[in-house]
PDB file of C-alpha atoms in Angstrom:
ATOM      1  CA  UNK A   1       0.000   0.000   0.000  1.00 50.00           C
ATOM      2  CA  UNK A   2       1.416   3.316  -1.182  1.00 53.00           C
ATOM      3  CA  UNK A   3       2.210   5.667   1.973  1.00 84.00           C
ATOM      4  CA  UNK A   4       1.748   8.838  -0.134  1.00 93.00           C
ATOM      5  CA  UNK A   5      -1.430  10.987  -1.316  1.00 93.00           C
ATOM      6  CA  UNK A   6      -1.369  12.981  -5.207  1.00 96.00           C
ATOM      7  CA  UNK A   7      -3.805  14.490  -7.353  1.00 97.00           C
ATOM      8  CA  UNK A   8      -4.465  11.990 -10.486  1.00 96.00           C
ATOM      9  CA  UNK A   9      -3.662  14.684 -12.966  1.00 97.00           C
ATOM     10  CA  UNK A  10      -2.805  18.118 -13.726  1.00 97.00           C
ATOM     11  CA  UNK A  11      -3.007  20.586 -16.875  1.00 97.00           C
ATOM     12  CA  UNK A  12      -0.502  23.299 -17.488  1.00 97.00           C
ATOM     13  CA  UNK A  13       0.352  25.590 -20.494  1.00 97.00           C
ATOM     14  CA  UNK A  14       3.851  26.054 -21.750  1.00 97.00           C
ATOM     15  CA  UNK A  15       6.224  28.218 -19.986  1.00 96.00           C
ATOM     16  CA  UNK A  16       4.460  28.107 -16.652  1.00 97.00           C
ATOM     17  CA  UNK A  17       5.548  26.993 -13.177  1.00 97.00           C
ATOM     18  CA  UNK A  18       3.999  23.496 -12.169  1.00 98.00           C
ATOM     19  CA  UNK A  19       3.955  22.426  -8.406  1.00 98.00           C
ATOM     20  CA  UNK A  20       2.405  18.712  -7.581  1.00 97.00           C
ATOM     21  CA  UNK A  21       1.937  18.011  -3.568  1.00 97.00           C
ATOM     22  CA  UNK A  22       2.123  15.175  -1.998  1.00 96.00           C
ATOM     23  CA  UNK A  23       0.956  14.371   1.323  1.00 96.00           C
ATOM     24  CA  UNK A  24       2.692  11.551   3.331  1.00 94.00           C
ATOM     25  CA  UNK A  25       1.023  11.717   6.636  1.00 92.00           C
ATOM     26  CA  UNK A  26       2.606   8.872   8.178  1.00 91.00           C
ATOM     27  CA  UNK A  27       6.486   9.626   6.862  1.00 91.00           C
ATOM     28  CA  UNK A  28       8.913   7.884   8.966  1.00 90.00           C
ATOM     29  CA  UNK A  29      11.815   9.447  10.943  1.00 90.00           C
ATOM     30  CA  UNK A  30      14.572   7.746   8.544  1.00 87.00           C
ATOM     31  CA  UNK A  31      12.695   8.162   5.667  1.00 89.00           C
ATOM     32  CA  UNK A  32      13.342  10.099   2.369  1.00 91.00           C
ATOM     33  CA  UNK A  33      10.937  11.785  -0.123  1.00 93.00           C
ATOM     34  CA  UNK A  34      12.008  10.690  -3.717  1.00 93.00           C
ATOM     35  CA  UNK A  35      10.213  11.922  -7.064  1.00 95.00           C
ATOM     36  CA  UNK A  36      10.644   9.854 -10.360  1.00 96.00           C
ATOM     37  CA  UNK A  37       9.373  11.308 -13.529  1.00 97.00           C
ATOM     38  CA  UNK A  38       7.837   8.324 -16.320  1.00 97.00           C
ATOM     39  CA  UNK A  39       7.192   9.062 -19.510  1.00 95.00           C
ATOM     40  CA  UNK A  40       5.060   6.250 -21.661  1.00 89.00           C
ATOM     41  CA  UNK A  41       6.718   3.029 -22.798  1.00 84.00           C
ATOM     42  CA  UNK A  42       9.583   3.598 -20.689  1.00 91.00           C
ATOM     43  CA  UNK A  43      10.978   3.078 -16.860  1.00 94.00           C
ATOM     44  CA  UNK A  44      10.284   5.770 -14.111  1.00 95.00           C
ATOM     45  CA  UNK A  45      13.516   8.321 -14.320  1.00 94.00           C
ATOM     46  CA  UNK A  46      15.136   9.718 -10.956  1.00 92.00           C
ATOM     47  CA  UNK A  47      14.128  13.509 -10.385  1.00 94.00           C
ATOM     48  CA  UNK A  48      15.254  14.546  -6.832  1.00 94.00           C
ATOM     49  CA  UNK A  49      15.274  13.324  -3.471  1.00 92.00           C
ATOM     50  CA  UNK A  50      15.446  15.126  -0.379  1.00 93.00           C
ATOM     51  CA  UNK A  51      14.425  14.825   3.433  1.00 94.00           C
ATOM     52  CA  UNK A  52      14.080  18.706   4.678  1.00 92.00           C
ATOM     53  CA  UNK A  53      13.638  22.150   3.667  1.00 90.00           C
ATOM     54  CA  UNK A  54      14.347  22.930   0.123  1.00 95.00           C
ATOM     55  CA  UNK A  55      16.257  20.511  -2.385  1.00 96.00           C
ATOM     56  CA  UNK A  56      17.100  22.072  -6.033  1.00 96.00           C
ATOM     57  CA  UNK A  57      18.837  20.327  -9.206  1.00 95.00           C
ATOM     58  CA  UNK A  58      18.814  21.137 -12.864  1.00 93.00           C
ATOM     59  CA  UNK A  59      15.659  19.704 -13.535  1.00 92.00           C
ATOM     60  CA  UNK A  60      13.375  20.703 -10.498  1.00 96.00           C
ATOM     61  CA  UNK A  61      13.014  21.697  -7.137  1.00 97.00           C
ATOM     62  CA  UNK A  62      11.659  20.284  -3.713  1.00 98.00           C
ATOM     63  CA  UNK A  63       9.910  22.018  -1.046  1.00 97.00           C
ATOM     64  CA  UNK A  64       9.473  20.139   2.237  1.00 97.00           C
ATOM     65  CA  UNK A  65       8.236  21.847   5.350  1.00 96.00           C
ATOM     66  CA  UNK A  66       9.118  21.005   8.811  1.00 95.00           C
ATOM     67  CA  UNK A  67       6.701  18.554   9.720  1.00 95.00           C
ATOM     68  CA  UNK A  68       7.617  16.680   6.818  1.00 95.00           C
ATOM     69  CA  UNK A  69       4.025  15.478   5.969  1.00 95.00           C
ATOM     70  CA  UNK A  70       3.685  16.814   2.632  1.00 96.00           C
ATOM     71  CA  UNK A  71       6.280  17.940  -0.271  1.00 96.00           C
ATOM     72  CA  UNK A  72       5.819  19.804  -3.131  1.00 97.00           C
ATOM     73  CA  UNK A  73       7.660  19.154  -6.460  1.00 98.00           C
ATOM     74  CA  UNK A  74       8.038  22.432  -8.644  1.00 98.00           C
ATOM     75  CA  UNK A  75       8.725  22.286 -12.053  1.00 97.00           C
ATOM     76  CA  UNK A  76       9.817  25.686 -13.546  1.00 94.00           C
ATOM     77  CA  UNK A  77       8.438  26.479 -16.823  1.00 93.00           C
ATOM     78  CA  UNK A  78       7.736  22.818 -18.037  1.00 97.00           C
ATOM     79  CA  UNK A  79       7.238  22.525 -22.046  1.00 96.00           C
ATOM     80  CA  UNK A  80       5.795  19.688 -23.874  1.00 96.00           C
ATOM     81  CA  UNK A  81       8.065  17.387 -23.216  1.00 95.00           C
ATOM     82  CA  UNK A  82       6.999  17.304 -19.465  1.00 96.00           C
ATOM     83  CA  UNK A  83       4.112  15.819 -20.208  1.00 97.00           C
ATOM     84  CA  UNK A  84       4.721  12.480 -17.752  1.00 97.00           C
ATOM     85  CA  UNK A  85       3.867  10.879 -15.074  1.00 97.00           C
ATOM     86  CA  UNK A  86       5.093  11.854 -11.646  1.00 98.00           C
ATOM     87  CA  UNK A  87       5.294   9.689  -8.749  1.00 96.00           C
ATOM     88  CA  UNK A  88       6.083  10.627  -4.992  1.00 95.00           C
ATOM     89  CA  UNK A  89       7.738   8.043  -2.873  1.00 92.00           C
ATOM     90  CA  UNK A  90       8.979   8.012   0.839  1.00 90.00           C
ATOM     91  CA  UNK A  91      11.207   5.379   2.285  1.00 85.00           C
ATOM     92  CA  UNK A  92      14.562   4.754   4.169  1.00 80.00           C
ATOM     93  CA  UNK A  93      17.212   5.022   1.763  1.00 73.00           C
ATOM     94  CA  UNK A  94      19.627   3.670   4.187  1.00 70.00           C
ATOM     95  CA  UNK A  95      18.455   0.531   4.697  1.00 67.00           C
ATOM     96  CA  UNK A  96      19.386  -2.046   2.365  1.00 61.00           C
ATOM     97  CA  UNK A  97      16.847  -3.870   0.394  1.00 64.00           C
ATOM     98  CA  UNK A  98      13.579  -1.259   0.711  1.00 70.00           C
ATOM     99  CA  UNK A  99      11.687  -1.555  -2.283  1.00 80.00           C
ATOM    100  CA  UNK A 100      10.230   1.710  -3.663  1.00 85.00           C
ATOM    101  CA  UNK A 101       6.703   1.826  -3.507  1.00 86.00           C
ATOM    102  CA  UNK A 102       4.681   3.874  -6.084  1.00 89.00           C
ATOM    103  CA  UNK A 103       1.285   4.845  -5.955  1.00 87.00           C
ATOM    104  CA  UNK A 104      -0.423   5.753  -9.039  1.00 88.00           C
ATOM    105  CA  UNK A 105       1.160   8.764  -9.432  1.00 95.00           C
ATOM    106  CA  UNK A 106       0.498  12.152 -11.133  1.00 97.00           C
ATOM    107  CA  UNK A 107      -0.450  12.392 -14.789  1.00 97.00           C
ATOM    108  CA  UNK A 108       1.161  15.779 -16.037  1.00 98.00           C
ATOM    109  CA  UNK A 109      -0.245  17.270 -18.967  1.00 97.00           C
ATOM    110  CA  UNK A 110       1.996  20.266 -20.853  1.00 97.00           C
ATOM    111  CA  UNK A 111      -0.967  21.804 -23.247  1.00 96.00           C
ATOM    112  CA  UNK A 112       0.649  24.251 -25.976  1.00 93.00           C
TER     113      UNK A 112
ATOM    114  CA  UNK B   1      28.651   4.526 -18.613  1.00 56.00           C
ATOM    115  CA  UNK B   2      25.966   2.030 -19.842  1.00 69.00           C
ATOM    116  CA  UNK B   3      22.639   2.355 -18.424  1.00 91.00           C
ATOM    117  CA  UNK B   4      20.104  -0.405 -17.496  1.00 95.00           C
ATOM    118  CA  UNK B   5      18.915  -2.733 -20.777  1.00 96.00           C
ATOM    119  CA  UNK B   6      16.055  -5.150 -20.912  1.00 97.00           C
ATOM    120  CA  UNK B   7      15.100  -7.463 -23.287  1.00 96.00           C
ATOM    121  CA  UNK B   8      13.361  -8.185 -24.984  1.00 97.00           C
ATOM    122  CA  UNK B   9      11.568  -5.006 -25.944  1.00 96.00           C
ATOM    123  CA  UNK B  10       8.279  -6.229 -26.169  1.00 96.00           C
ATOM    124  CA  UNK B  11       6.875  -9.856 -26.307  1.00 96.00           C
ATOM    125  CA  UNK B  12       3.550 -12.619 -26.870  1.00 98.00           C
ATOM    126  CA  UNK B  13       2.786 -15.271 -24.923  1.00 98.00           C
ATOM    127  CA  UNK B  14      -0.210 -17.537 -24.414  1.00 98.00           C
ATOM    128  CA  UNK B  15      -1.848 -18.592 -21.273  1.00 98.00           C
ATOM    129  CA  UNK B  16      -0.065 -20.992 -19.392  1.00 97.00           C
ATOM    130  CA  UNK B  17       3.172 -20.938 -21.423  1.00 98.00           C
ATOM    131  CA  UNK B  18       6.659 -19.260 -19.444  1.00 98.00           C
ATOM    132  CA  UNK B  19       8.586 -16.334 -20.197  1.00 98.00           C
ATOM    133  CA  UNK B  20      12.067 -15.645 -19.272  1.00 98.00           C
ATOM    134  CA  UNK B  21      13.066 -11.606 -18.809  1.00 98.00           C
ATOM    135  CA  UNK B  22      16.394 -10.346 -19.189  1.00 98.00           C
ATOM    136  CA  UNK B  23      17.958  -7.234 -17.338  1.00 97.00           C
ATOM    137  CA  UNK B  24      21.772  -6.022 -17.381  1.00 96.00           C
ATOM    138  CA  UNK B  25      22.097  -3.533 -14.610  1.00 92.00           C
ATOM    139  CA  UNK B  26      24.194  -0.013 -14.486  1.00 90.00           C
ATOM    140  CA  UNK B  27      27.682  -0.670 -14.755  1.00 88.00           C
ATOM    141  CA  UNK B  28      28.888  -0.719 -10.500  1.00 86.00           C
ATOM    142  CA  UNK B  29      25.312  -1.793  -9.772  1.00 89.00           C
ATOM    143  CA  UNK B  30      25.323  -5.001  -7.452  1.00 89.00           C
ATOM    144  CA  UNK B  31      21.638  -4.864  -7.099  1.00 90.00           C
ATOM    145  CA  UNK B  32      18.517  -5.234  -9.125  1.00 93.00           C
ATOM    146  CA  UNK B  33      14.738  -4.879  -8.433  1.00 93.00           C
ATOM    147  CA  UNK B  34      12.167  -6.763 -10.675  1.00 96.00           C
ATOM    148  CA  UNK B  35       8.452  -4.456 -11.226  1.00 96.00           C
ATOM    149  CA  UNK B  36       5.307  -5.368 -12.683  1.00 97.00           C
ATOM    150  CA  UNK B  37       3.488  -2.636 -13.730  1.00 96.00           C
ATOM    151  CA  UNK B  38      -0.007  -2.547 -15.258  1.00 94.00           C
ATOM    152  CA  UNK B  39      -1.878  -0.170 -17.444  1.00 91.00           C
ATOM    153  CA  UNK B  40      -2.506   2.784 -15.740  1.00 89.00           C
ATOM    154  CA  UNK B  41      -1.133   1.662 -12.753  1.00 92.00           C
ATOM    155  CA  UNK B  42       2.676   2.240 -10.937  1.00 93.00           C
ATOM    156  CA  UNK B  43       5.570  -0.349 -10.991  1.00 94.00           C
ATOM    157  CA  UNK B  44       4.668  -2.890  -8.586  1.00 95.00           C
ATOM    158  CA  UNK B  45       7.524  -4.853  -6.649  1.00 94.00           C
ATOM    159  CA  UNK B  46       8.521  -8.562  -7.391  1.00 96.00           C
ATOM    160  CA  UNK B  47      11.757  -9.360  -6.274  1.00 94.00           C
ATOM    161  CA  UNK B  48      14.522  -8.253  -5.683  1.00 92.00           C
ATOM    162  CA  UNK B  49      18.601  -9.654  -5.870  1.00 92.00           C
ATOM    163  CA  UNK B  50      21.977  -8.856  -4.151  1.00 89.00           C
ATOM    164  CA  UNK B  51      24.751 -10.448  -4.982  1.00 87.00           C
ATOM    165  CA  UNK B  52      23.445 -13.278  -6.269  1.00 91.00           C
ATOM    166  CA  UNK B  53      20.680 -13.948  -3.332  1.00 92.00           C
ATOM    167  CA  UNK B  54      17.074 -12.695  -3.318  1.00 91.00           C
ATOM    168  CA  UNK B  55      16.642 -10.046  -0.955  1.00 87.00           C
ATOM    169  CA  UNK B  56      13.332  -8.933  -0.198  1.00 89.00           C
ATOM    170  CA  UNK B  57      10.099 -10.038  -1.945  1.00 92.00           C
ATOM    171  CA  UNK B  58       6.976  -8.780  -3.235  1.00 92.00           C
ATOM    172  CA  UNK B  59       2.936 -10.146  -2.774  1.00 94.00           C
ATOM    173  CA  UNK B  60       3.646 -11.937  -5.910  1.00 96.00           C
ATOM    174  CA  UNK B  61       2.946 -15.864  -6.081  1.00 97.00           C
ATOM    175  CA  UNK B  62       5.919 -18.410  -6.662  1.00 96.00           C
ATOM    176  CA  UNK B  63       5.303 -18.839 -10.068  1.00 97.00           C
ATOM    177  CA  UNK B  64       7.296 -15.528 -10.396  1.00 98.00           C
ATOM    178  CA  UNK B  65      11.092 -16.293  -9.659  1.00 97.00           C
ATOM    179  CA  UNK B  66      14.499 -14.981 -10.970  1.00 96.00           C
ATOM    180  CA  UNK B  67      17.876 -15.252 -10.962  1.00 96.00           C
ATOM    181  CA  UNK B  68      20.956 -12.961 -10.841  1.00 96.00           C
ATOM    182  CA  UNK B  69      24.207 -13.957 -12.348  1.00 94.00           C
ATOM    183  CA  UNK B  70      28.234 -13.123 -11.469  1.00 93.00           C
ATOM    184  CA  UNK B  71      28.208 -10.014 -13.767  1.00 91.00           C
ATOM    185  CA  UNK B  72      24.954  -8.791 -11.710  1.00 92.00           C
ATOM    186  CA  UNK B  73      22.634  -9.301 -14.673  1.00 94.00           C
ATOM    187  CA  UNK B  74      19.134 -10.781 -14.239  1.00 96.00           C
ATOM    188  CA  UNK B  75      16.411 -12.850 -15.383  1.00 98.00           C
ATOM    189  CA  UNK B  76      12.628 -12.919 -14.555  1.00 98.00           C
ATOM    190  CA  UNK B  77      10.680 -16.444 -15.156  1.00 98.00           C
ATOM    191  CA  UNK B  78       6.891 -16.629 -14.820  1.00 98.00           C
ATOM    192  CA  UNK B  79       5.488 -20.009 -15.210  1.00 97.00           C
ATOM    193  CA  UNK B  80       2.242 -20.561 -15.818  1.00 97.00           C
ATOM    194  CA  UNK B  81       1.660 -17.222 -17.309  1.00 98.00           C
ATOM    195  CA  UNK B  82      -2.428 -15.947 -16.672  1.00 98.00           C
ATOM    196  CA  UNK B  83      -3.784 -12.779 -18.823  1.00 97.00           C
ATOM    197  CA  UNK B  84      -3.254 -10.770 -15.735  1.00 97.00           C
ATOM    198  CA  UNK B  85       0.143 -11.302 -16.349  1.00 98.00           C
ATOM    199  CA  UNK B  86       0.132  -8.762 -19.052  1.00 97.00           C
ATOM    200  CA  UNK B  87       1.697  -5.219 -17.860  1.00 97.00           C
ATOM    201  CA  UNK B  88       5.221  -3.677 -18.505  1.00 97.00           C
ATOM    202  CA  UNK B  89       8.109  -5.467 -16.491  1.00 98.00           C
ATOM    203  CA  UNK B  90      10.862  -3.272 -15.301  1.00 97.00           C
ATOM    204  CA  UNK B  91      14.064  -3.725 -14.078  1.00 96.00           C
ATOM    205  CA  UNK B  92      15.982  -1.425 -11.849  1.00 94.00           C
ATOM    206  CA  UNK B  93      19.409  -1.618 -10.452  1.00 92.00           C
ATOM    207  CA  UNK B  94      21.124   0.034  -7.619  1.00 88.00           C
ATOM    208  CA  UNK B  95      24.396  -0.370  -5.902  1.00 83.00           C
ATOM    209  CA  UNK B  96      23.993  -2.154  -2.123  1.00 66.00           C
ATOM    210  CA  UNK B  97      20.121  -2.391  -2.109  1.00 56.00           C
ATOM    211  CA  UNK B  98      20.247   1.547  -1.847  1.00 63.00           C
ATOM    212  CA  UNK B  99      16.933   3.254  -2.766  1.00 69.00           C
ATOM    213  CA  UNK B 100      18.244   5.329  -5.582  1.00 81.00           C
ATOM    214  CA  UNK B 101      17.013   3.000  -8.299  1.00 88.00           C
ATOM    215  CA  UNK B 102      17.508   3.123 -12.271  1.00 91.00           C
ATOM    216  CA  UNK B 103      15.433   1.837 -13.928  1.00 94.00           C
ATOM    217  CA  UNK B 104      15.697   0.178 -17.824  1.00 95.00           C
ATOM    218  CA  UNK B 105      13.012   0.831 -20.410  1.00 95.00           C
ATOM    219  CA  UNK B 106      11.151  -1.946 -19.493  1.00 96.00           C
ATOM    220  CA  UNK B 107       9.252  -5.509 -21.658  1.00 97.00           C
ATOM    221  CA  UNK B 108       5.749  -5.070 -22.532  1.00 97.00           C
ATOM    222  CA  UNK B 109       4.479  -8.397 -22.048  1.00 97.00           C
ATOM    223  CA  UNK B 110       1.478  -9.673 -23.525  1.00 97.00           C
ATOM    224  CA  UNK B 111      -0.702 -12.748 -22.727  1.00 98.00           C
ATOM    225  CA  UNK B 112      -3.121 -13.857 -24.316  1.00 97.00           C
TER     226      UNK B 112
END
């Protein structure tokens, strides 16, 4: 059973700023929030990861408040090619065999 | 660096025939995770293998099994293959079990 919470889909035009919450009510102390990014026909792709405050890499950012029960993934002005599905994860990424555990995710759709 | 392949890319069965799965993880990758994932759905876990030795397992009957060879590459069997059986079927490796997963494109398997 997936331990996070995120709306089915989402519309966006061109050019503008995207942010998809998640809710993970129940987050562990040792665990992580990790975002993968699928696109149809192939395997989920690694966004970003993070387990406080703000995380930012080339392709996104991650906003985490401090009681850690929700995170919000921001894409800056996504284009077509965003148009994926995005899946929210939590779990300890120390320990050594945890399997990730996707929900159904969040179906992104980058109108022109 | 060479990045997760699967193979093959996509494939037919019948009911009640077996299927064999190949994966060849990241290059340094000592793990690899086994997902089913159907239509509309996210990756579900199977299995997964370190070093040889299965490592954690999904809600999946034993009809699903696998193997994982010197060079870290892996196979999926399914006996007795059922139309639910049909979904995509990724493979993702990591190094030590660790929950940053890659993930390969993934076989679209088809029963029918």
């Amino acid at each position: 059973l997936a331990k996070t919470t995120q709306p089915i889909s989402m519309d966006s035009y061109e050019g503008q700023e995207v942010n998809i919450t998640c809710s993970h009510n129940n987050i562990a102390t040792n665990d992580y929030i990790t975002w993968y990014q699928q696109f149809p026909s192939q395997g989920p792709r690694f966004i970003i990861q993070g387990y406080k405050t703000k995380v930012k890499n080339e392709v996104a950012s991650l906003f985490i408040p401090a009681d850690r029960k929700s995170s919000t993934l921001s894409l800056p002005r996504v284009s077509l090619s965003d148009t994926a599905v995005y899946y929210c994860l939590v779990g300890d990424r120390n320990s050594g065999n945890t399997p990730l555990v996707f929900g159904k995710g969040t179906r992104l759709s980058v109108i022109a | 660096e060479t990045g997760v392949t699967q193979s093959p890319t996509h494939l037919i069965k019948t009911r009640g025939q077996q299927v064999t799965l190949r994966c060849s993880s990241q290059s340094g990758h000592n793990t690899v995770s086994w997902y089913q994932q159907a239509l509309g759905q996210g990756p579900q876990f199977i299995f997964q293998y370190y070093r040889e030795e299965e490592n954690g397992r999904g809600n999946f009957p034993p009809r699903f099994s696998g193997l994982q060879f010197p060079n870290y590459s892996s196979e999926l069997n399914v006996n007795a293959l059922e139309l639910d059986d049909s979904a995509l079927y990724l493979c993702a490796s990591s190094s030590g079990g660790a929950y940053t997963q890659y993930f390969g494109p993934g076989t679209r398997l088809t029963v029918l």
